[in-house]
Amino acid sequence: MTIVGNFPPMKEGESLQISGEWQVHSRYGKQILVDRWERLLPKTTAGLKGYLSSGLIKGIGPATADKIVDHFGLDTLEIIENEPHRLQEVDSIGAKKAAGIIKSYRQYKDVQNVLVFLQGYGVGVGQAMRLYRRYGPDTINQVQENPYRMAEDIFGIGFKTADKIARQLGLPENAPERVQASITYTLSRAAEQGHVYLPREVLFERIKELLDVSVEVLEETFLEEQLRYMVEQKRLFCEKQESGEAVYYAPFYHAEQGTARLILQLSKLAKPYTRLEIEGVLSKVKHDCSHLTDEQLEVLDYALHNGVLVVTGGPGTGKTTTIKALLSTFQLMKQKVLLAAPTGRAAKRVTEATGEEAFTIHRLLEYTYTEGEGFRFQRNEDNHVNARIVIIDEASMVDQMLMYNLLKALPSGCRLIMVGDVDQLPAVGAGNVLKDLINAGNIPCFRLSYIFRQARESMIIVNAHRVNQGEMPYLNLKRKDFFFMHEEDPEQAAQLVVQLCRERLPNYGPFDPLLDLQVMTPMRKTAAGVDRLNLLLQEALNPRARDKVEASSKGTILRLGDKVMQIRNNYQKEVFNGDIGLITAIDREETELVVTFRDLLQPRPVVYDFTELDELVLSYAVSVHKSQGSEYPVIIMPVLTQHYMLLQRNLLYTGITRARKLAVLVGSKKALAIAIRNNKAEERYTFLAGRLRLGDLDC
């Protein structure tokens, strides 16, 4: 008998009591669509062994389960429940291991209750575990009291899941709580798409689509009423702008307004140097660093005269050399300089290039957990960083919230220098800070344009600039580092990518398929998209074998030796969205998996419980957006007309500039031309540039 439903992981031999409806599937035939289920306690020793080793009780794998059941027989569960100290009678189970098993077993029982309550709502085991970790034994009461809290508090649970529970608990479709939750959710989703605010009309349109109710039920006056109520509570802010009324979720309003205010303060309050000091230090730098161009010397002059400076430029224009020169200049003046970047990968590159320690911005601001307050930046307006100069590399990746927290931690009179490539894709988070600082027009900005001779010899750099200027790249010049392989059929292109990674490029380099090669593609859901390529590349580069232990995450097999990526910021583990590593251990008994991240400041093993595996995805192939801030020896990038929705000049430019030694594009010249012609980057709703201009007038 086939049953279909939302179940936790199960082992052969377990017993379930189910209820549901018979249906006939066009492909799979007669089956029961389960609406309720309950796990029954096993009544045989074989069933007990399967139950205990199901993977949800930490510390009990198949071997330990066998020993426990062989020792206690059919009384096993009664003893764990009522006489847990007796577990120490079993060979190889000491006091510490017994305590861990007991704790995990009790949590497991609580989670089973949560799972039974949430069954039918589409909430998976990992999500239920997160709910339990957040709310503890009170999980069911918390969910019943306000289901919409889940959408705000728990990663992976969206508004629709929370709404489904709320509706089944009897909340009407026009309930104020439902509409308020939809407003918060819509603004949060907009922030994930890069928007700091939404125009009122756009917000209302998205809410009506989300709630899927008739106009009669959800009148605009009622929406307005809930909006104004949330504004009165300071949960939202509405602001008249030239283009209409903007609606902000409170944290983003404070961040954008605060960023403009603090940038203008820094630009005006930096301690001026005397003409003699400036001339003296520039003269010495010119003497010591004769390789600097006139452009780079001009940047140094700008930095000495201004409190805030933006330095932008494409690949090969000497941004890193400029950072080294800035560092030397301010060190000559006996000024304390701190270097930072948004990611561990970018900070590591700055450290290697300058010989000075660079921090991630989170580490610079000491983002840590404190009892009672949770995770927060320890460096802030009340506890400034100790620096007179702060230089931020890869500034295009800095989003609005991170920028605001950085600025709050800078002492009065500190100089801030932002260095980055404004033509790359903007930050993954909300905002477009670097572009807005440049567009404001009243923040000193310098664009490096001179391409160094050594860089001009690289077709990666030459072609990146050609693409950025709207010109077709030079293709397949002999003895160069940029190749284009023609293949219009998406399926054939995907197979060619696999062949390149498995055989051709490792033999050509030689390059390590896991450490040196990175496939990146514009989209996820196509024949040559991220998801499909990951499955093909996993099979080609890390196939199933007897000695390779496996775990499962949302239907995807994660195998020992797989290349994986973290897909959300996890401050507790100090790994962040986009960090890539290799699975170096899987312990089925402890239900743990270890990923060693090599792209952080130092290679570091990070432990994941099996219930946290939905934070990881395969990363043999990644989206171009996820590649920001990274550099790889070799990139392989499909460029196909199938990807036309995302074929944009800045996306192609960003992909090419990720390559250090070799770039290989696979696709058609037509798709390449579409991307190069499409210079209309997706606009983000931000008003930072406007605030900077208005603030300047106020000052």
XYZ file of C-alpha atoms in Angstrom:
699
model
C 0.000 0.000 0.000
C 1.431 3.399 -0.999
C 0.893 6.338 1.346
C 1.720 9.955 0.521
C 2.198 12.820 2.998
C 4.602 14.999 4.962
C 6.623 12.653 7.210
C 9.847 12.753 9.226
C 12.665 10.380 8.205
C 11.585 6.793 8.781
C 13.232 3.383 8.849
C 11.965 0.057 7.613
C 10.224 -1.759 10.450
C 8.555 1.274 12.051
C 4.786 1.295 12.632
C 2.416 4.158 11.828
C -1.252 4.768 12.466
C -2.589 6.874 9.619
C -5.809 8.431 8.359
C -6.480 9.976 4.983
C -8.296 9.586 1.674
C -7.867 7.095 -1.135
C -6.917 8.577 -4.477
C -5.816 7.239 -7.864
C -2.681 8.907 -9.190
C -2.332 9.019 -12.989
C 1.213 7.640 -12.790
C 1.521 5.817 -9.448
C -1.945 4.303 -9.152
C -3.985 3.810 -5.982
C -2.587 5.440 -2.847
C -3.664 7.081 0.409
C -3.221 10.832 0.766
C -2.432 11.039 4.502
C -3.813 13.955 6.517
C -2.920 12.636 9.988
C -0.343 10.165 11.242
C 1.015 8.937 14.546
C 4.195 6.975 15.187
C 3.382 3.824 17.140
C 5.837 2.459 19.632
C 7.421 -0.724 18.255
C 6.522 -4.039 19.848
C 9.371 -6.181 18.502
C 13.112 -6.055 19.135
C 13.743 -5.430 15.421
C 11.272 -2.544 15.495
C 12.890 -1.111 18.632
C 16.320 -1.176 16.994
C 14.973 0.622 13.921
C 13.126 3.163 16.104
C 16.164 4.022 18.230
C 18.560 4.261 15.272
C 16.210 6.371 13.119
C 18.672 9.279 13.263
C 16.655 11.642 15.445
C 18.108 10.513 18.788
C 21.640 11.863 19.016
C 24.178 9.303 20.216
C 22.279 6.232 19.071
C 23.324 4.723 15.763
C 22.658 1.179 14.544
C 25.484 -0.372 16.625
C 24.465 1.359 19.883
C 20.760 0.577 19.248
C 21.618 -3.107 18.876
C 23.503 -3.132 22.189
C 20.722 -1.313 24.116
C 17.903 -3.532 22.802
C 19.945 -6.734 23.201
C 20.509 -5.748 26.855
C 16.984 -4.572 27.830
C 14.809 -6.363 25.283
C 11.180 -5.255 24.966
C 11.486 -3.158 28.169
C 13.951 -0.777 26.447
C 11.665 2.264 26.057
C 10.181 1.910 29.548
C 13.697 1.891 31.018
C 14.831 4.945 28.991
C 11.656 6.731 30.099
C 11.602 5.813 33.804
C 15.073 4.496 34.720
C 17.408 6.290 32.269
C 20.434 5.881 34.593
C 20.401 2.173 33.714
C 21.668 2.976 30.198
C 25.142 2.867 31.765
C 24.693 -0.888 32.184
C 25.186 -1.181 28.414
C 28.712 -1.781 27.190
C 30.441 1.428 25.871
C 27.778 3.809 27.309
C 29.286 5.969 30.036
C 27.662 8.685 32.155
C 28.318 11.466 29.625
C 26.955 9.526 26.652
C 23.944 8.342 28.665
C 23.114 11.945 29.645
C 23.314 13.020 25.994
C 21.041 10.183 24.873
C 18.471 10.968 27.592
C 18.423 14.684 26.726
C 18.078 13.948 23.011
C 15.332 11.356 23.645
C 13.252 13.830 25.673
C 13.701 16.519 23.046
C 12.757 13.963 20.411
C 9.481 13.214 22.217
C 8.688 16.946 22.480
C 9.476 17.395 18.794
C 7.256 14.415 17.933
C 4.371 16.266 19.610
C 5.216 19.389 17.599
C 5.419 17.302 14.387
C 2.034 15.708 15.053
C 0.519 19.162 15.688
C 2.047 20.664 12.519
C 1.368 17.722 10.220
C -0.647 18.713 7.207
C 0.643 22.290 7.292
C 3.741 21.542 5.199
C 6.190 22.117 8.069
C 9.154 19.761 7.712
C 11.277 18.118 10.390
C 14.103 20.668 10.154
C 11.645 23.540 10.499
C 9.911 21.847 13.422
C 13.303 21.435 15.112
C 14.010 25.136 14.614
C 10.623 25.998 16.105
C 11.440 23.811 19.069
C 14.904 25.367 19.503
C 13.318 28.831 19.418
C 10.246 28.254 21.588
C 11.158 25.107 23.565
C 8.444 22.968 25.199
C 6.036 25.906 24.735
C 6.211 25.606 20.910
C 2.613 24.491 20.332
C 1.187 27.241 22.581
C 3.309 29.887 20.844
C 2.183 28.759 17.389
C -1.482 28.641 18.408
C -1.278 32.080 20.000
C 0.188 33.777 16.899
C 1.085 31.549 13.930
C 2.453 34.537 11.997
C 5.383 34.820 14.388
C 6.817 31.723 12.730
C 7.236 33.515 9.400
C 9.265 36.251 11.109
C 11.235 34.105 13.563
C 12.063 30.878 11.720
C 14.233 30.502 8.629
C 12.484 28.433 5.967
C 8.895 29.039 7.164
C 7.102 31.540 4.960
C 3.924 33.542 5.297
C 1.821 30.986 3.410
C 2.655 28.172 5.836
C 1.919 30.397 8.844
C -1.256 31.632 7.148
C -2.457 28.097 6.472
C -2.140 27.265 10.166
C -3.828 30.517 11.207
C -6.772 29.958 8.880
C -7.266 26.387 10.090
C -7.176 27.681 13.655
C -10.135 29.878 12.738
C -8.636 33.286 11.969
C -10.807 35.063 9.317
C -9.254 36.156 6.027
C -9.698 39.844 6.825
C -8.388 39.641 10.400
C -6.192 42.653 11.318
C -3.399 40.307 12.510
C -3.365 38.596 9.109
C -3.172 41.861 7.156
C -0.461 43.279 9.448
C 1.584 40.085 9.104
C 1.206 40.274 5.310
C 2.546 43.858 5.300
C 5.584 42.891 7.385
C 6.202 39.788 5.292
C 5.899 41.642 1.971
C 8.382 44.315 3.061
C 10.773 41.633 4.377
C 10.587 39.725 1.075
C 11.205 42.987 -0.793
C 14.337 43.493 1.343
C 15.544 40.013 0.314
C 15.163 41.202 -3.295
C 17.293 44.282 -2.540
C 14.636 46.929 -1.831
C 14.918 49.198 1.211
C 11.272 50.301 0.865
C 8.281 49.756 -1.421
C 6.071 52.409 -3.013
C 2.644 52.289 -1.422
C 0.913 51.165 -4.659
C 3.413 48.345 -5.200
C 3.061 47.223 -1.578
C -0.750 47.061 -1.770
C -0.641 45.215 -5.082
C 1.720 42.559 -3.663
C -0.353 42.175 -0.479
C -3.571 41.564 -2.400
C -1.790 38.975 -4.529
C -0.313 37.318 -1.429
C -3.592 37.150 0.482
C -5.565 36.104 -2.602
C -8.833 37.639 -1.405
C -11.530 39.573 -3.192
C -11.595 43.372 -3.237
C -14.865 43.279 -1.283
C -13.211 41.391 1.573
C -10.011 43.451 1.575
C -10.964 47.041 0.821
C -8.145 49.519 0.313
C -9.469 51.631 3.186
C -9.040 48.623 5.493
C -5.475 48.129 4.244
C -4.821 51.830 4.841
C -6.233 51.500 8.341
C -3.857 48.646 9.227
C -0.935 50.483 7.635
C -1.596 53.627 9.683
C -1.985 51.541 12.846
C 1.467 50.004 12.274
C 2.903 53.474 11.588
C 1.495 54.697 14.918
C 3.228 51.750 16.595
C 6.514 52.758 14.860
C 6.671 49.338 13.183
C 6.472 51.059 9.803
C 7.380 54.492 8.458
C 5.716 56.259 5.530
C 7.449 59.086 3.752
C 6.453 61.362 0.866
C 9.066 61.369 -1.886
C 9.160 62.853 -5.362
C 8.012 59.546 -6.871
C 5.166 59.068 -4.366
C 4.710 57.586 -0.899
C 7.397 55.149 0.296
C 6.608 52.525 2.961
C 9.541 51.340 5.082
C 9.839 48.474 7.533
C 11.181 50.256 10.645
C 14.716 48.750 10.781
C 15.413 49.751 7.171
C 14.056 53.265 7.645
C 16.354 53.858 10.607
C 19.287 52.290 8.717
C 18.881 54.444 5.600
C 18.233 57.658 7.495
C 21.057 56.954 9.958
C 23.510 56.084 7.174
C 22.932 59.439 5.435
C 23.283 61.357 8.695
C 26.486 59.594 9.777
C 28.123 59.776 6.324
C 27.583 63.542 6.233
C 28.938 63.864 9.776
C 32.076 61.885 8.915
C 32.649 63.900 5.765
C 32.602 67.148 7.740
C 34.204 66.223 11.073
C 37.417 64.494 9.929
C 40.455 66.228 11.429
C 42.152 68.284 8.660
C 45.852 67.816 8.023
C 48.081 70.844 7.429
C 49.388 71.633 3.956
C 52.932 70.839 5.148
C 51.859 67.440 6.514
C 50.115 66.528 3.245
C 52.963 67.699 1.015
C 55.549 65.935 3.195
C 53.810 62.563 3.221
C 52.926 62.653 -0.496
C 56.535 63.502 -1.361
C 57.770 60.509 0.658
C 55.175 58.147 -0.850
C 56.120 59.259 -4.374
C 59.768 58.551 -3.577
C 59.130 55.160 -1.950
C 56.398 53.997 -4.356
C 57.560 55.179 -7.777
C 55.269 52.636 -9.491
C 52.124 54.553 -8.494
C 50.213 56.200 -11.337
C 49.036 59.812 -11.335
C 45.507 58.489 -10.705
C 46.595 56.610 -7.594
C 48.538 59.619 -6.263
C 45.420 61.714 -6.797
C 43.420 59.196 -4.729
C 45.935 59.650 -1.881
C 45.478 63.425 -2.095
C 41.674 63.013 -1.995
C 41.955 60.725 1.043
C 44.081 63.247 2.954
C 41.616 66.064 2.286
C 38.272 64.282 2.888
C 36.530 62.449 5.702
C 34.699 60.064 3.346
C 36.020 58.821 0.008
C 34.704 56.311 -2.540
C 37.234 54.663 -4.885
C 35.828 52.598 -7.741
C 37.256 50.937 -10.838
C 37.179 47.756 -12.877
C 39.601 44.809 -12.818
C 43.259 45.587 -13.509
C 42.949 49.274 -12.555
C 45.016 48.912 -9.382
C 42.413 49.018 -6.600
C 44.464 46.671 -4.395
C 47.699 48.612 -5.051
C 45.808 51.778 -4.137
C 44.723 50.220 -0.826
C 48.377 49.356 -0.075
C 49.396 52.958 -0.884
C 46.622 54.357 1.330
C 47.755 52.072 4.139
C 51.385 53.248 3.802
C 50.340 56.911 3.609
C 48.335 56.905 6.833
C 50.896 54.744 8.641
C 53.541 57.377 7.775
C 51.267 59.893 9.506
C 51.130 57.593 12.580
C 47.405 57.033 12.113
C 45.680 53.816 13.259
C 44.292 52.096 10.128
C 41.865 49.156 10.046
C 41.184 47.089 6.914
C 37.924 45.187 6.431
C 35.727 43.518 3.811
C 32.174 42.100 3.829
C 33.213 38.416 3.565
C 35.974 36.171 4.860
C 37.070 35.445 1.295
C 37.496 39.135 0.460
C 39.217 39.894 3.791
C 41.649 37.029 3.202
C 42.621 38.479 -0.196
C 43.262 41.932 1.327
C 45.447 40.356 4.020
C 47.475 38.460 1.411
C 47.864 41.570 -0.796
C 48.835 44.068 1.914
C 50.563 41.945 4.549
C 48.291 43.578 7.156
C 45.468 41.790 8.929
C 42.067 42.501 7.404
C 38.821 41.709 9.213
C 35.356 40.784 8.065
C 33.067 43.688 8.948
C 31.205 41.424 11.395
C 34.470 40.535 13.135
C 35.594 44.176 13.128
C 32.340 45.083 14.886
C 32.628 42.044 17.223
C 29.318 40.427 16.362
C 28.793 37.958 19.215
C 26.180 36.303 21.396
C 25.452 37.619 24.858
C 23.039 36.109 27.379
C 19.759 37.995 27.434
C 20.522 40.086 24.348
C 21.196 37.414 21.734
C 23.469 38.237 18.817
C 24.514 41.862 18.495
C 27.389 44.087 17.426
C 29.545 44.812 20.484
C 31.118 47.758 18.661
C 28.504 50.477 18.264
C 27.739 54.119 19.071
C 28.615 53.485 22.727
C 31.749 51.420 22.071
C 33.603 52.644 18.983
C 36.317 50.764 17.098
C 39.840 51.966 17.813
C 40.823 53.557 14.490
C 41.418 56.888 12.789
C 41.079 55.394 9.287
C 38.846 52.511 8.159
C 39.259 51.107 4.634
C 36.540 48.781 3.281
C 37.312 46.631 0.226
C 34.652 44.994 -1.997
C 32.309 47.791 -0.926
C 29.737 46.909 -3.619
C 28.783 43.937 -1.394
C 27.935 46.075 1.654
C 24.176 46.243 2.173
C 22.194 48.955 3.929
C 21.913 47.334 7.372
C 25.598 46.400 7.558
C 26.626 49.898 6.433
C 24.576 51.498 9.191
C 26.059 49.256 11.873
C 29.573 49.989 10.580
C 29.023 53.754 10.647
C 27.640 53.689 14.194
C 30.880 52.076 15.374
C 33.208 54.701 13.867
C 34.490 57.389 16.261
C 33.978 61.072 15.514
C 36.683 62.346 13.192
C 37.420 58.907 11.736
C 38.058 58.730 7.981
C 36.150 56.152 5.908
C 37.384 54.929 2.513
C 35.127 52.608 0.480
C 36.821 50.699 -2.368
C 34.877 48.572 -4.858
C 33.622 48.002 -8.381
C 30.290 49.790 -8.765
C 29.626 48.028 -12.104
C 29.340 44.627 -10.436
C 26.052 43.213 -9.183
C 24.840 45.026 -6.044
C 24.821 43.522 -2.535
C 22.739 40.414 -1.872
C 20.983 42.264 0.974
C 18.783 45.349 0.793
C 20.190 48.572 -0.627
C 22.709 49.700 -3.210
C 25.057 51.609 -0.929
C 28.142 52.063 -3.120
C 26.108 53.204 -6.129
C 24.009 55.553 -3.968
C 27.119 57.166 -2.454
C 28.415 57.837 -5.975
C 25.051 59.026 -7.329
C 24.524 61.434 -4.440
C 27.015 63.770 -6.086
C 28.206 65.345 -2.843
C 30.448 62.514 -1.592
C 34.046 62.626 -2.934
C 34.461 59.820 -5.458
C 37.343 58.752 -7.694
C 37.097 56.270 -10.588
C 40.332 54.480 -11.504
C 40.447 53.968 -15.280
C 44.065 53.230 -16.204
C 44.541 49.515 -16.950
C 48.035 48.324 -16.043
C 50.205 46.734 -18.742
C 50.290 43.349 -17.031
C 46.502 43.416 -16.738
C 46.149 44.354 -20.418
C 47.804 41.036 -21.291
C 44.919 39.134 -19.679
C 41.904 38.591 -21.921
C 39.829 38.090 -18.748
C 40.452 41.729 -17.826
C 40.352 43.089 -21.388
C 37.076 41.316 -22.114
C 35.544 42.324 -18.776
C 36.120 45.974 -19.726
C 34.795 45.392 -23.253
C 31.607 43.830 -21.857
C 31.229 46.701 -19.400
C 31.495 49.169 -22.296
C 28.868 47.305 -24.326
C 31.285 45.603 -26.735
C 31.570 41.923 -27.672
C 34.586 40.198 -26.053
C 37.516 38.845 -28.050
C 36.960 35.097 -28.363
C 39.478 32.245 -28.436
C 42.705 34.128 -29.103
C 45.667 31.753 -29.007
C 47.620 31.283 -25.775
C 45.158 33.402 -23.803
C 43.047 32.913 -20.673
C 39.523 33.456 -22.077
C 37.673 30.788 -24.074
C 34.233 30.591 -25.646
C 32.792 27.159 -26.505
C 29.811 27.264 -28.844
C 26.821 25.122 -27.852
C 23.244 26.373 -28.275
C 21.384 23.329 -26.922
C 21.006 23.670 -23.102
C 21.197 19.902 -22.500
C 24.368 19.575 -24.581
C 25.807 22.679 -22.892
C 25.245 21.076 -19.467
C 27.029 17.893 -20.581
C 29.907 19.987 -21.976
C 30.262 21.778 -18.620
C 30.499 18.388 -16.873
C 33.099 17.183 -19.374
C 35.170 20.354 -18.851
C 35.127 19.903 -15.067
C 35.780 16.175 -15.024
C 38.465 15.815 -17.710
C 39.421 18.654 -19.990
C 40.273 21.465 -17.554
C 42.009 19.253 -14.920
C 44.241 17.942 -17.718
C 44.751 21.402 -19.256
C 45.798 23.159 -16.006
C 46.361 21.031 -14.135
C 43.465 22.241 -11.984
C 41.807 20.541 -8.999
C 38.118 20.012 -9.955
C 36.897 20.825 -6.416
C 39.293 23.539 -5.259
C 40.171 25.371 -8.491
C 37.089 25.125 -10.722
C 33.809 26.937 -10.127
C 30.766 26.674 -12.349
C 28.459 29.687 -12.178
C 25.222 30.204 -14.046
C 22.558 32.943 -14.219
C 19.524 30.841 -13.221
C 18.555 27.965 -10.954
C 15.712 26.107 -12.687
C 16.853 25.266 -16.221
C 18.668 22.420 -17.981
C 21.934 24.317 -17.461
C 20.855 25.958 -14.206
C 22.333 25.672 -10.729
C 20.167 22.775 -9.488
C 20.599 20.499 -12.511
C 24.323 21.179 -12.918
C 24.927 20.397 -9.250
C 23.369 16.947 -9.593
C 25.303 16.218 -12.795
C 28.598 17.461 -11.331
C 28.110 15.590 -8.055
C 27.644 12.366 -9.993
C 30.695 13.112 -12.154
C 33.120 14.406 -9.486
C 31.974 12.635 -6.309
C 29.939 9.548 -7.251
C 28.332 7.196 -4.756
C 30.710 4.657 -3.210
C 30.672 2.187 -0.306
C 33.136 4.245 1.737
C 31.232 7.537 1.266
C 28.676 8.133 4.016
C 25.591 10.123 2.983
C 23.007 12.370 4.590
C 19.883 13.938 3.110
C 18.674 17.547 2.971
C 15.325 18.449 1.410
C 15.559 15.526 -0.987
C 19.188 16.248 -1.974
C 21.881 13.718 -1.096
C 24.890 15.237 0.676
C 27.888 12.929 0.399
C 31.279 12.766 2.117
C 33.616 14.853 -0.070
C 30.852 17.030 -1.566
C 31.394 20.722 -2.216
C 28.675 22.692 -0.377
C 27.629 26.273 0.297
C 26.029 27.951 3.318
C 22.823 29.728 2.188
C 21.997 31.882 5.217
C 23.987 33.876 7.735
C 24.596 31.710 10.800
C 26.254 33.959 13.352
C 26.466 31.220 15.958
C 28.644 29.119 13.668
C 30.321 32.206 12.153
C 29.557 31.110 8.608
C 27.739 33.333 6.182
C 25.578 33.245 3.084
C 27.819 32.223 0.168
C 30.664 30.564 2.136
C 31.862 27.396 0.358
C 33.491 24.301 1.895
C 33.900 20.526 1.617
C 32.074 17.863 3.656
C 34.917 16.217 5.583
C 32.963 13.974 7.999
C 29.471 12.491 8.439
C 28.621 10.749 11.731
C 25.294 8.949 11.470
C 25.369 7.873 15.103
C 25.821 11.421 16.428
C 23.647 12.703 13.534
C 26.278 15.298 12.681
C 28.034 16.456 9.543
C 31.288 18.470 9.367
C 32.038 21.040 6.656
C 35.547 22.464 6.396
C 35.339 25.968 4.982
C 38.511 26.884 3.121
C 37.392 30.293 1.875
C 37.302 31.861 5.337
C 40.259 33.682 6.934
C 41.520 30.276 8.128
C 40.302 26.804 7.040
C 37.877 25.794 9.765
C 35.688 22.724 10.415
C 32.070 23.566 11.292
C 29.675 20.985 12.790
C 26.049 20.730 11.595
C 23.318 18.695 13.232
C 21.280 16.725 10.685
C 18.295 18.985 11.433
C 20.354 21.982 10.209
C 21.257 20.564 6.818
C 18.753 22.746 4.958
C 21.271 25.563 5.518
C 23.572 23.753 3.053
C 23.295 23.180 -0.690
C 25.623 21.592 -3.227
C 27.972 24.187 -4.715
C 29.713 22.554 -7.657
C 27.601 25.155 -9.475
C 26.467 28.463 -7.946
C 24.476 31.441 -9.184
C 26.479 34.460 -10.328
C 24.855 36.440 -7.506
C 26.254 34.017 -4.920
C 29.766 34.343 -6.378
C 30.128 38.004 -5.370
C 33.259 38.814 -3.410
C 34.909 35.563 -4.487
C 37.708 34.815 -6.907
C 38.395 31.395 -8.381
C 41.353 30.154 -10.443
C 38.901 28.998 -13.146
C 35.253 29.856 -13.847
C 32.972 27.988 -16.263
C 29.803 29.898 -17.130
C 26.890 28.800 -19.373
C 25.489 31.768 -21.366
C 22.354 30.544 -23.162
C 19.247 32.154 -24.637
C 17.311 29.937 -22.188
C 18.589 32.340 -19.499
C 17.272 35.438 -21.304
C 15.351 36.706 -18.245
C 18.624 37.249 -16.379
C 20.996 37.970 -19.252
C 22.278 41.374 -18.165
C 25.540 43.171 -18.774
C 26.458 43.570 -15.095
C 25.738 39.874 -14.441
C 28.017 38.772 -17.301
C 30.647 41.291 -16.191
C 30.485 40.061 -12.567
C 30.845 36.433 -13.682
C 33.881 37.098 -15.884
C 35.649 39.141 -13.180
C 35.458 36.209 -10.716
C 38.140 34.355 -12.760
C 41.806 34.672 -11.810
C 43.578 32.365 -14.286
C 41.016 31.146 -16.800
C 37.448 31.975 -17.897
C 35.430 29.581 -20.053
C 32.007 30.572 -21.411
C 29.735 27.862 -22.850
C 26.791 28.897 -24.998
C 25.826 30.986 -28.017
C 27.032 34.299 -29.382
C 23.390 35.358 -29.602
C 22.964 34.941 -25.822
C 26.249 36.774 -25.263
C 25.031 39.671 -27.410
C 21.677 39.791 -25.574
C 23.473 40.105 -22.224
C 25.863 42.802 -23.470
C 23.058 44.893 -25.002
C 20.916 44.637 -21.861
C 22.394 47.370 -19.695
C 19.171 47.922 -17.778
C 20.138 46.632 -14.362
C 17.233 45.844 -12.045
C 16.409 48.998 -10.111
C 16.178 48.868 -6.341
C 13.914 51.044 -4.240
C 16.389 53.069 -2.166
C 16.546 56.741 -1.214
C 20.013 56.975 0.304
C 21.361 59.172 -2.530
C 18.393 61.523 -2.117
C 18.852 61.718 1.661
C 22.538 62.556 1.230
C 21.665 65.396 -1.166
C 18.867 66.698 1.064
C 21.007 66.386 4.192
C 23.764 68.366 2.533
C 21.295 71.171 1.833
C 20.097 71.099 5.466
C 23.696 71.383 6.664
